Amino acid sequence: MAARVVSLATSVSISSLFLTKLKSPNTNTLLRFSFVVTPPLRYRSRAADRKSMAHTLTRANLGLTQPADLDAPKISFAAKDIDVVEWKGDILAVGVTEKDMAKDESTKFENSLLKKLDTHLGGLLSEASSEEDFTGKAGQSMVLRLPGLGSKRVGLVGLGQSASTPLAFRNFGETIAATAKAAQANSVAIVLASPESISNGSKLNTASAIASGAVLGTYEDTRYKSESKKPVLNSVDILGLGTGPELEKKLKYAESVSSAIILGKELVNSPANVLTPAAMAEEASNIASSYSDVLSANILTAEQCKELKMGSYLAVAAASANPPHFIHLHYKPLNGTVKAKLALVGKGLTFDSGGYNIKTGAGCLIELMKFDMGGSAAVLGAAKAIGQIKPPGVEVHFIVAACENMISGTGMRPGDIVTASNGKTIEVNNTDAEGRLTLADALVYACNQGVDKIVDLATLTGACIVALGPSIAGIYTPNDELANEVSKAAEASGEKFWRMPLEESYWDSMKSGVADMVNTGGRQGGSITAALFLKQFVSEKVQWMHIDMAGPVWNDKKRTATGFGVATLVEWVLHNSS
């Protein structure tokens, strides 16, 4: 189906939906290539786009803010088999563990590679590392301009006590990128002091993780700054981890996933006056158009959602001047038998005021509620990566019920009863528990696509942040097989997840005296009752998992989005590919 975006110029009266119980619808030595990270969000950056989208993006012009149209940064990666002392360029960056930094009685390195470098530098490297108190701790770095090598500078980058996981090597790549940025380096070579500690089977993944980290560490979202500097780093050589077509393929995979993570970051970073539901729908359609050989888009208007009886979703959207857009991207492989049908469902609140239960007080994070579409950002990022990778044997539906949760005379009120598209009724006892209301209809829609497995992602509860902190997402599923699949995908991606219990006895707190259920229980076990609520809208024939990513969607220290979830989703889809 051709990609399309249809918007309503005026608000749709949908209040009658909420009070009626409705029936469910039937329904080698050298490898070289370039990473081109295409800046994805270019709303109205071209005159034609401005003209065609003007009637749908009236609120997007609030404050006259538009993202800058930046040139795409490019990094050329090469895998080389070359002696480190012969490499020529700006920085030779060596990854070292704390064990690698061990020295003998004469304060000389015991590690063979470091000893070799130090010999060519007349002992200055060991001397400087002692003076700088460099011990190889994770994230620690030291860059010196020393004569004696082909490189202008030599840098030591700490890996901690040991390094064996994708997360550790991705962080290593990011640290090198930051080091290169500080030194204004154009070219970098990356080598591990102890490459023999990496098994042959792990070298491909290690090189991929380092490359991905270098891309993500180089990237900086400056679209909304009046001045920005272009990235200087344009060439990275990876030494000592092999060469050949398999490595080339793996680095190409890192390119696709890194580009998708950057899309996810840009979506979440974009403010609500720019990233409206219509703008998100436009971005989804652009993804489908870019990979039209395997992706198609169907964007449903409020009127079409009304026909599908999505009373729960439409109730959340009712107060906003920006109409809702229900996004459905469909991936079908180029050829071959489809062995698995999957759905990825992302919460798509482009802004969440809390509604009449407005977010107030310290810690309510209302100023960050642009990130309440972090789940949809992960889903659309995954769609972009899957469109590039084109895995065989798997069909994927990417689904987002995009809208805003605002306050107006047409808005959803506490005490209202709304009816979801599967006929179940919900008493709204808190308008700030709105994400689950939109996901309810999105999950029913996903089940109606005939899928075998569904993973939904949402910045759903503050309770999950309290339980797991800012870096770990909670996963909830009654299916052990699906839990194992996603856990393995997370391990490969370097993202952190923790399985939480689905305690059925907690459902008692979600019962209503006048409807089938309320939309929120008490404070205790809040992330669990939220997951139990979503479970009511999933067919028993479908394997389902809910991911609460409220913590890791945002890096509070860096004040920017993380792109969390994209890498794990892509790994999971590939796991289900033939």
Short mmCIF file of N, CA, C and O in Angstrom, two decimals, residues 224-269:
data_model
loop_
_atom_site.label_atom_id
_atom_site.label_comp_id
_atom_site.label_asym_id
_atom_site.label_seq_id
_atom_site.Cartn_x
_atom_site.Cartn_y
_atom_site.Cartn_z
N TYR A 224 18.66 22.36 16.96
CA TYR A 224 17.93 23.45 17.57
C TYR A 224 18.85 24.50 18.21
O TYR A 224 18.41 25.30 19.02
N LYS A 225 20.13 24.47 17.85
CA LYS A 225 21.06 25.48 18.33
C LYS A 225 21.35 26.49 17.22
O LYS A 225 21.38 26.13 16.04
N SER A 226 21.56 27.75 17.61
CA SER A 226 21.78 28.78 16.60
C SER A 226 23.12 28.61 15.91
O SER A 226 23.29 29.03 14.76
N GLU A 227 24.08 27.99 16.61
CA GLU A 227 25.38 27.73 16.02
C GLU A 227 25.77 26.29 16.32
O GLU A 227 25.48 25.77 17.39
N SER A 228 26.42 25.65 15.39
CA SER A 228 26.86 24.28 15.61
C SER A 228 28.14 24.02 14.83
O SER A 228 28.38 24.62 13.79
N LYS A 229 28.97 23.14 15.39
CA LYS A 229 30.20 22.76 14.73
C LYS A 229 30.02 21.42 14.03
O LYS A 229 29.41 20.51 14.58
N LYS A 230 30.56 21.32 12.84
CA LYS A 230 30.49 20.05 12.13
C LYS A 230 31.48 19.07 12.75
O LYS A 230 32.56 19.46 13.18
N PRO A 231 31.12 17.79 12.80
CA PRO A 231 32.07 16.80 13.31
C PRO A 231 33.34 16.78 12.47
O PRO A 231 33.30 16.88 11.24
N VAL A 232 34.48 16.69 13.15
CA VAL A 232 35.77 16.69 12.46
C VAL A 232 36.20 15.29 12.07
O VAL A 232 36.79 15.07 11.02
N LEU A 233 35.88 14.32 12.92
CA LEU A 233 36.31 12.93 12.68
C LEU A 233 35.66 12.38 11.43
O LEU A 233 34.43 12.39 11.29
N ASN A 234 36.48 11.91 10.49
CA ASN A 234 35.93 11.36 9.25
C ASN A 234 36.54 10.04 8.84
O ASN A 234 36.14 9.45 7.85
N SER A 235 37.53 9.54 9.60
CA SER A 235 38.18 8.29 9.23
C SER A 235 38.57 7.51 10.48
O SER A 235 39.22 8.05 11.38
N VAL A 236 38.14 6.25 10.54
CA VAL A 236 38.47 5.38 11.67
C VAL A 236 38.97 4.04 11.12
O VAL A 236 38.28 3.39 10.32
N ASP A 237 40.18 3.64 11.54
CA ASP A 237 40.73 2.34 11.19
C ASP A 237 40.67 1.43 12.42
O ASP A 237 41.08 1.84 13.51
N ILE A 238 40.15 0.24 12.24
CA ILE A 238 40.11 -0.75 13.32
C ILE A 238 41.19 -1.78 13.04
O ILE A 238 41.17 -2.45 12.01
N LEU A 239 42.13 -1.89 13.98
CA LEU A 239 43.30 -2.74 13.78
C LEU A 239 43.23 -3.98 14.67
O LEU A 239 42.76 -3.91 15.81
N GLY A 240 43.68 -5.11 14.13
CA GLY A 240 43.88 -6.29 14.94
C GLY A 240 42.67 -7.14 15.22
O GLY A 240 42.74 -8.11 15.98
N LEU A 241 41.52 -6.83 14.62
CA LEU A 241 40.32 -7.65 14.83
C LEU A 241 39.89 -8.38 13.58
O LEU A 241 38.77 -8.88 13.49
N GLY A 242 40.78 -8.43 12.60
CA GLY A 242 40.50 -9.20 11.39
C GLY A 242 40.05 -8.36 10.23
O GLY A 242 39.85 -7.14 10.34
N THR A 243 39.91 -9.03 9.09
CA THR A 243 39.41 -8.43 7.86
C THR A 243 38.55 -9.48 7.15
O THR A 243 38.48 -10.62 7.58
N GLY A 244 37.92 -9.12 6.07
CA GLY A 244 37.16 -10.07 5.28
C GLY A 244 35.69 -9.69 5.14
O GLY A 244 35.20 -8.76 5.80
N PRO A 245 34.95 -10.40 4.29
CA PRO A 245 33.55 -10.05 4.00
C PRO A 245 32.63 -10.15 5.20
O PRO A 245 31.66 -9.39 5.30
N GLU A 246 32.88 -11.08 6.13
CA GLU A 246 32.02 -11.20 7.31
C GLU A 246 32.12 -9.96 8.19
O GLU A 246 31.12 -9.48 8.73
N LEU A 247 33.33 -9.45 8.31
CA LEU A 247 33.52 -8.23 9.09
C LEU A 247 32.87 -7.04 8.39
O LEU A 247 32.25 -6.18 9.03
N GLU A 248 33.00 -7.01 7.08
CA GLU A 248 32.36 -5.94 6.32
C GLU A 248 30.84 -5.95 6.54
O GLU A 248 30.22 -4.91 6.75
N LYS A 249 30.27 -7.15 6.51
CA LYS A 249 28.82 -7.29 6.72
C LYS A 249 28.43 -6.80 8.12
O LYS A 249 27.42 -6.12 8.29
N LYS A 250 29.25 -7.16 9.10
CA LYS A 250 28.94 -6.79 10.48
C LYS A 250 29.05 -5.28 10.69
O LYS A 250 28.24 -4.67 11.41
N LEU A 251 30.03 -4.66 10.06
CA LEU A 251 30.16 -3.22 10.17
C LEU A 251 29.03 -2.50 9.44
O LEU A 251 28.58 -1.43 9.87
N LYS A 252 28.57 -3.09 8.36
CA LYS A 252 27.42 -2.53 7.65
C LYS A 252 26.19 -2.58 8.54
O LYS A 252 25.37 -1.65 8.57
N TYR A 253 26.05 -3.67 9.29
CA TYR A 253 24.95 -3.79 10.25
C TYR A 253 25.05 -2.70 11.32
O TYR A 253 24.05 -2.07 11.67
N ALA A 254 26.26 -2.47 11.81
CA ALA A 254 26.46 -1.41 12.80
C ALA A 254 26.05 -0.05 12.24
O ALA A 254 25.48 0.79 12.94
N GLU A 255 26.32 0.15 10.96
CA GLU A 255 25.92 1.40 10.30
C GLU A 255 24.41 1.58 10.34
O GLU A 255 23.89 2.64 10.71
N SER A 256 23.69 0.52 9.96
CA SER A 256 22.23 0.60 9.92
C SER A 256 21.65 0.86 11.30
O SER A 256 20.76 1.72 11.46
N VAL A 257 22.12 0.13 12.29
CA VAL A 257 21.57 0.28 13.63
C VAL A 257 21.93 1.64 14.23
O VAL A 257 21.08 2.29 14.86
N SER A 258 23.16 2.10 14.02
CA SER A 258 23.56 3.41 14.54
C SER A 258 22.72 4.52 13.94
O SER A 258 22.29 5.46 14.63
N SER A 259 22.48 4.44 12.64
CA SER A 259 21.65 5.43 11.97
C SER A 259 20.24 5.43 12.55
O SER A 259 19.62 6.48 12.75
N ALA A 260 19.72 4.23 12.85
CA ALA A 260 18.38 4.11 13.42
C ALA A 260 18.32 4.65 14.84
O ALA A 260 17.32 5.28 15.25
N ILE A 261 19.37 4.41 15.62
CA ILE A 261 19.43 4.95 16.98
C ILE A 261 19.43 6.47 16.95
O ILE A 261 18.77 7.14 17.76
N ILE A 262 20.16 7.04 15.99
CA ILE A 262 20.19 8.49 15.86
C ILE A 262 18.81 9.04 15.50
O ILE A 262 18.38 10.08 16.01
N LEU A 263 18.08 8.33 14.64
CA LEU A 263 16.71 8.72 14.35
C LEU A 263 15.89 8.73 15.64
O LEU A 263 15.14 9.68 15.91
N GLY A 264 16.02 7.66 16.43
CA GLY A 264 15.30 7.60 17.70
C GLY A 264 15.64 8.76 18.61
O GLY A 264 14.76 9.37 19.24
N LYS A 265 16.91 9.11 18.68
CA LYS A 265 17.33 10.24 19.51
C LYS A 265 16.71 11.55 19.01
O LYS A 265 16.22 12.37 19.80
N GLU A 266 16.74 11.75 17.71
CA GLU A 266 16.23 13.01 17.16
C GLU A 266 14.73 13.14 17.36
O GLU A 266 14.22 14.23 17.61
N LEU A 267 14.02 12.03 17.25
CA LEU A 267 12.59 12.07 17.50
C LEU A 267 12.30 12.48 18.93
O LEU A 267 11.47 13.36 19.19
N VAL A 268 12.98 11.85 19.88
CA VAL A 268 12.72 12.15 21.29
C VAL A 268 13.19 13.56 21.65
O VAL A 268 12.53 14.26 22.43
N ASN A 269 14.30 14.00 21.09
CA ASN A 269 14.82 15.35 21.38
C ASN A 269 13.93 16.44 20.83
O ASN A 269 13.92 17.57 21.35
#
